[in-house]
Amino acid sequence: MPLLYAFIKRRFRVVLTQKSFFIFQLAQPLIWLLTYGLSINNALSKAFEEILGTNFLAFEALGLPMLFSISFPLANSLNMSLEFSLGSPRIMRLLSSHDWRASFILADVAVYAILSLLALFELLVISFPFGFPYSFSLIGVLCVVLVIFLSVLFTYSLAIVLSKVLLSVSSYVSLLLLPFFLFSGIYYPVMYLPRLELLISAVIPYSHAIAIIRYFLLGYKASQLGAIWSGLFNPITQIALSLTYLILFSFILLVLASRLLDKLGTREVLF
């Protein structure tokens, strides 16, 4: 725990030095909401309320923070090799046991999850004057926090795995991850996707993350869980399966990312 706490403090200090990038990442979903979101909401609010039981603005506000959960940890995880070659992480690698690698990843994920929750809170507050159809419960809030954490963990670990496996083409990792949020239902209800694209959406973990968040804050119809699971199972089972799917993917990628960092450390120590 002391090691994890030290890594968290370090990451917060690093993030505070990236003020322009941080502000841009927070402003990006806000600009989307106040331009694209408002215009589409004025055009489609009645249809959305009839079909999904909520307005488009509220639907969109719960999807946009996923951009932050993807882009910020993605951009920072791609700098992992440099951090391991220079500075305090290199010293920690040489002096500590093997369990520091998971602590290093989880500390970064905790920081980016907090920032993603801040972005979600920001959008909820901004959307308040335009209608606030959200419902809150203790279990719902805890599940939303868990889902945001798992989404950031998935993104961060996947970016490490891809950048280490692809090596010379690591700059294309963000491009490879583009379909992950294009098909995840951030901007639209996935129920209207063609069958093949809906199957792709159902495989992508972000679709399940966004669906769970919308389920607890907007209700079942807005969550699109029925479309993701093709009408199979009841809502509680769908929630349980989606959450299990997220946990499983995130854990597997965390293990893979930790092992790749272990190999990186071994190569550099040998040289």
XYZ file of C-alpha atoms in Angstrom:
271
model
C 0.000 0.000 0.000
C 2.760 2.576 0.743
C 4.222 1.879 -2.688
C 0.824 2.317 -4.356
C 0.240 5.575 -2.466
C 3.665 6.880 -3.521
C 2.947 6.094 -7.163
C -0.448 7.835 -6.954
C 1.138 10.998 -5.522
C 3.778 10.907 -8.236
C 1.196 10.575 -11.021
C -0.873 13.468 -9.675
C 2.235 15.663 -9.711
C 2.971 14.640 -13.303
C -0.627 15.318 -14.383
C -0.510 18.794 -12.845
C 2.432 19.613 -15.118
C 0.281 18.744 -18.157
C -2.229 21.522 -17.557
C -2.931 22.348 -21.216
C -3.530 18.732 -22.185
C -5.619 18.123 -19.066
C -7.789 21.200 -19.710
C -8.262 20.165 -23.327
C -9.386 16.686 -22.295
C -11.905 18.129 -19.831
C -13.130 20.729 -22.327
C -13.540 18.294 -25.223
C -16.663 16.460 -23.954
C -18.065 19.749 -22.657
C -17.800 21.358 -26.107
C -19.406 18.284 -27.661
C -22.289 18.494 -25.213
C -22.952 22.209 -25.683
C -22.781 22.096 -29.494
C -23.496 18.707 -31.005
C -25.483 17.567 -27.964
C -27.760 20.594 -27.756
C -28.459 20.714 -31.478
C -29.328 17.015 -31.747
C -31.298 17.220 -28.520
C -33.504 19.982 -29.971
C -34.110 17.894 -33.076
C -34.603 14.457 -31.555
C -35.636 14.934 -27.925
C -39.242 13.799 -28.452
C -38.232 10.682 -30.369
C -35.606 9.836 -27.740
C -38.050 10.237 -24.884
C -40.560 7.964 -26.595
C -38.056 5.228 -27.457
C -35.450 5.425 -24.680
C -37.342 7.200 -21.913
C -34.891 10.109 -21.709
C -33.681 13.076 -23.753
C -30.672 12.955 -26.062
C -28.631 15.387 -23.956
C -28.797 13.184 -20.865
C -28.046 10.117 -22.989
C -25.012 11.817 -24.520
C -23.733 13.262 -21.244
C -23.214 9.761 -19.837
C -21.324 8.583 -22.929
C -18.936 11.489 -23.411
C -16.847 10.903 -20.233
C -15.761 7.641 -21.846
C -13.726 9.800 -24.267
C -11.759 10.994 -21.258
C -11.477 7.441 -19.900
C -9.969 6.385 -23.233
C -7.875 9.310 -24.460
C -6.079 10.448 -21.292
C -4.803 7.043 -20.067
C -4.079 6.058 -23.674
C -1.879 9.081 -24.308
C 0.032 8.634 -21.050
C 0.494 4.866 -21.227
C 2.292 5.268 -24.568
C 5.030 7.189 -22.729
C 5.655 4.232 -20.433
C 8.967 3.172 -22.004
C 10.509 6.607 -21.477
C 9.415 6.667 -17.841
C 11.018 3.279 -17.273
C 14.284 4.344 -18.869
C 14.662 7.564 -16.894
C 13.816 8.951 -13.463
C 12.282 7.419 -10.339
C 10.526 4.431 -11.999
C 13.914 3.079 -13.110
C 15.297 3.295 -9.557
C 12.134 1.727 -8.126
C 12.403 -1.104 -10.632
C 15.940 -1.945 -9.540
C 15.277 -1.752 -5.791
C 11.768 -3.199 -5.443
C 10.179 -6.615 -5.780
C 8.182 -7.729 -8.815
C 4.828 -6.601 -7.390
C 5.674 -2.936 -8.027
C 4.626 -3.263 -11.697
C 0.958 -3.881 -10.912
C 1.123 -1.089 -8.309
C 2.561 1.274 -10.899
C -0.251 0.525 -13.355
C -3.028 0.600 -10.739
C -1.779 3.926 -9.336
C -1.955 5.545 -12.767
C -5.358 3.987 -13.375
C -6.662 5.304 -10.035
C -5.592 8.852 -10.935
C -7.109 8.739 -14.427
C -10.299 7.175 -13.040
C -10.650 10.089 -10.616
C -10.186 12.539 -13.486
C -12.758 10.636 -15.570
C -15.251 10.804 -12.700
C -14.557 14.527 -12.496
C -15.423 14.821 -16.198
C -18.644 12.867 -15.607
C -19.602 15.137 -12.700
C -18.829 18.184 -14.834
C -21.179 17.023 -17.593
C -23.948 16.135 -15.144
C -23.777 19.624 -13.663
C -23.690 21.337 -17.072
C -26.673 19.325 -18.319
C -28.754 20.180 -15.233
C -30.420 23.330 -16.696
C -31.475 21.380 -19.794
C -33.294 18.633 -17.918
C -31.980 16.310 -15.236
C -33.614 12.882 -15.599
C -30.905 11.030 -13.668
C -31.648 8.835 -10.681
C -29.088 8.030 -7.992
C -28.686 5.199 -5.504
C -25.753 4.064 -3.407
C -25.375 0.822 -5.365
C -25.695 2.703 -8.649
C -23.019 5.250 -7.748
C -20.642 2.521 -6.553
C -21.172 0.565 -9.773
C -20.529 3.684 -11.875
C -17.252 4.306 -9.995
C -16.235 0.669 -10.488
C -17.088 0.727 -14.202
C -15.106 3.923 -14.786
C -12.128 2.374 -12.982
C -12.363 -0.819 -15.065
C -12.674 1.172 -18.310
C -9.526 3.157 -17.540
C -7.709 -0.020 -16.478
C -8.709 -1.729 -19.722
C -7.532 1.221 -21.855
C -4.264 1.744 -20.007
C -3.305 -1.943 -19.974
C -4.346 -2.510 -23.594
C -2.262 0.462 -24.758
C 0.791 -0.937 -22.937
C 0.268 -4.384 -24.454
C -0.205 -3.031 -27.979
C 2.708 -0.597 -27.788
C 5.081 -3.327 -26.551
C 3.872 -5.987 -28.981
C 3.799 -3.700 -32.020
C 7.085 -1.961 -31.090
C 7.970 0.161 -34.161
C 4.344 0.966 -34.983
C 3.334 1.951 -31.449
C 2.362 5.406 -32.762
C -0.577 3.705 -34.463
C -2.001 2.302 -31.234
C -4.500 5.161 -30.925
C -5.628 4.474 -34.494
C -6.085 0.796 -33.706
C -8.225 1.702 -30.704
C -10.449 4.030 -32.752
C -13.073 1.341 -33.550
C -13.359 0.584 -29.838
C -15.174 3.809 -29.084
C -16.747 4.343 -32.509
C -18.793 1.156 -32.016
C -19.335 1.559 -28.273
C -22.423 3.768 -28.409
C -20.887 6.937 -27.018
C -22.699 9.105 -29.555
C -25.760 7.049 -30.469
C -27.996 4.116 -29.417
C -26.389 0.884 -30.597
C -29.833 -0.663 -31.186
C -29.919 1.027 -34.613
C -26.651 -0.502 -35.829
C -26.790 -3.145 -38.605
C -26.586 -6.696 -37.295
C -22.876 -7.218 -38.012
C -21.892 -3.885 -36.444
C -24.100 -4.622 -33.438
C -22.168 -7.852 -32.917
C -18.914 -5.867 -33.022
C -20.370 -3.434 -30.500
C -21.355 -6.288 -28.184
C -17.763 -7.560 -28.142
C -16.232 -4.178 -27.255
C -15.908 -3.706 -23.470
C -16.649 0.037 -23.679
C -20.169 -0.760 -24.909
C -20.818 -2.684 -21.712
C -19.268 0.053 -19.570
C -21.436 2.799 -21.064
C -24.523 0.575 -20.901
C -24.008 -0.085 -17.180
C -23.536 3.621 -16.425
C -26.684 4.533 -18.343
C -28.615 1.717 -16.699
C -27.960 2.984 -13.181
C -28.428 6.684 -13.967
C -31.070 6.681 -16.735
C -32.804 3.304 -16.671
C -32.944 0.088 -18.655
C -34.292 1.410 -21.959
C -31.580 4.049 -22.245
C -28.851 1.572 -21.326
C -29.148 -0.445 -24.568
C -28.355 -3.615 -22.648
C -31.198 -5.353 -24.441
C -29.594 -4.622 -27.829
C -26.113 -5.606 -26.669
C -27.346 -8.965 -25.370
C -29.821 -9.427 -28.270
C -32.779 -9.594 -25.889
C -31.362 -12.599 -24.049
C -31.658 -12.840 -20.259
C -33.373 -10.431 -17.864
C -31.944 -6.972 -17.028
C -30.270 -8.060 -13.768
C -28.549 -10.964 -15.519
C -27.451 -8.671 -18.351
C -25.921 -6.249 -15.837
C -24.127 -9.098 -14.059
C -22.797 -10.522 -17.333
C -21.626 -7.115 -18.619
C -19.866 -6.357 -15.341
C -18.232 -9.793 -15.312
C -17.128 -9.272 -18.909
C -15.493 -5.941 -17.988
C -13.760 -7.364 -14.916
C -12.459 -10.386 -16.837
C -11.046 -8.348 -19.731
C -9.482 -5.766 -17.416
C -7.849 -8.397 -15.202
C -6.404 -10.320 -18.161
C -4.951 -7.147 -19.687
C -3.548 -6.028 -16.326
C -1.685 -9.336 -16.009
C -0.382 -9.096 -19.591
C 0.698 -5.479 -19.169
C 2.496 -6.268 -15.895
C 4.391 -9.153 -17.508
C 5.428 -6.994 -20.452
C 6.756 -4.355 -18.056
C 8.634 -7.120 -16.254
C 10.310 -8.160 -19.518
C 11.137 -4.553 -20.320
C 12.759 -4.127 -16.919
C 14.795 -7.313 -17.310
C 16.162 -6.290 -20.720
C 17.224 -2.852 -19.488
C 18.904 -4.203 -16.340
C 20.891 -6.703 -18.391
C 22.216 -3.951 -20.605
